[in-house]
């Protein structure tokens, strides 16, 4: 069975690329894998969908 997590980055205001990269690397160490990414048109919002095995 799989489980999913959605995280977001506000490209202009909140997180820098480096901060977001650190967050993704931390989650990767926990077994999360990026499955998809979405840039919301007309906004500064970027979302990433992560997946991992639930029974870790």
GROMACS .gro file of C-alpha atoms in nm:
model
   56
    1UNK     CA    1   0.000   0.000   0.000
    2UNK     CA    2   0.119   0.353  -0.079
    3UNK     CA    3   0.074   0.683   0.099
    4UNK     CA    4   0.102   1.033  -0.043
    5UNK     CA    5   0.205   1.379   0.074
    6UNK     CA    6   0.167   1.717  -0.096
    7UNK     CA    7   0.414   1.994  -0.018
    8UNK     CA    8   0.432   2.340  -0.164
    9UNK     CA    9   0.679   2.617  -0.231
   10UNK     CA   10   0.590   2.977  -0.282
   11UNK     CA   11   0.846   3.068  -0.543
   12UNK     CA   12   0.856   3.442  -0.475
   13UNK     CA   13   0.782   3.485  -0.105
   14UNK     CA   14   0.848   3.200   0.133
   15UNK     CA   15   1.106   2.936   0.054
   16UNK     CA   16   1.419   2.982  -0.146
   17UNK     CA   17   1.521   2.707  -0.389
   18UNK     CA   18   1.784   2.597  -0.140
   19UNK     CA   19   1.530   2.571   0.144
   20UNK     CA   20   1.294   2.371  -0.077
   21UNK     CA   21   1.576   2.143  -0.189
   22UNK     CA   22   1.669   2.081   0.176
   23UNK     CA   23   1.306   1.994   0.253
   24UNK     CA   24   1.290   1.750  -0.041
   25UNK     CA   25   1.618   1.586   0.064
   26UNK     CA   26   1.494   1.544   0.421
   27UNK     CA   27   1.174   1.382   0.295
   28UNK     CA   28   1.374   1.156   0.059
   29UNK     CA   29   1.566   1.024   0.361
   30UNK     CA   30   1.226   0.929   0.507
   31UNK     CA   31   1.147   0.725   0.195
   32UNK     CA   32   0.942   0.980   0.001
   33UNK     CA   33   0.978   0.989  -0.380
   34UNK     CA   34   0.860   1.275  -0.603
   35UNK     CA   35   0.576   1.149  -0.825
   36UNK     CA   36   0.458   1.474  -0.979
   37UNK     CA   37   0.497   1.851  -0.963
   38UNK     CA   38   0.250   2.125  -1.044
   39UNK     CA   39   0.301   2.497  -1.103
   40UNK     CA   40  -0.023   2.685  -1.045
   41UNK     CA   41  -0.072   2.916  -1.345
   42UNK     CA   42  -0.102   3.283  -1.254
   43UNK     CA   43   0.039   3.241  -0.903
   44UNK     CA   44   0.372   3.186  -0.735
   45UNK     CA   45   0.267   2.848  -0.596
   46UNK     CA   46   0.447   2.525  -0.683
   47UNK     CA   47   0.329   2.188  -0.545
   48UNK     CA   48   0.504   1.852  -0.534
   49UNK     CA   49   0.327   1.519  -0.483
   50UNK     CA   50   0.533   1.259  -0.297
   51UNK     CA   51   0.478   0.884  -0.257
   52UNK     CA   52   0.620   0.611  -0.032
   53UNK     CA   53   0.531   0.263   0.088
   54UNK     CA   54   0.296   0.293   0.383
   55UNK     CA   55   0.427  -0.012   0.568
   56UNK     CA   56   0.783   0.112   0.622
   0.00000   0.00000   0.00000
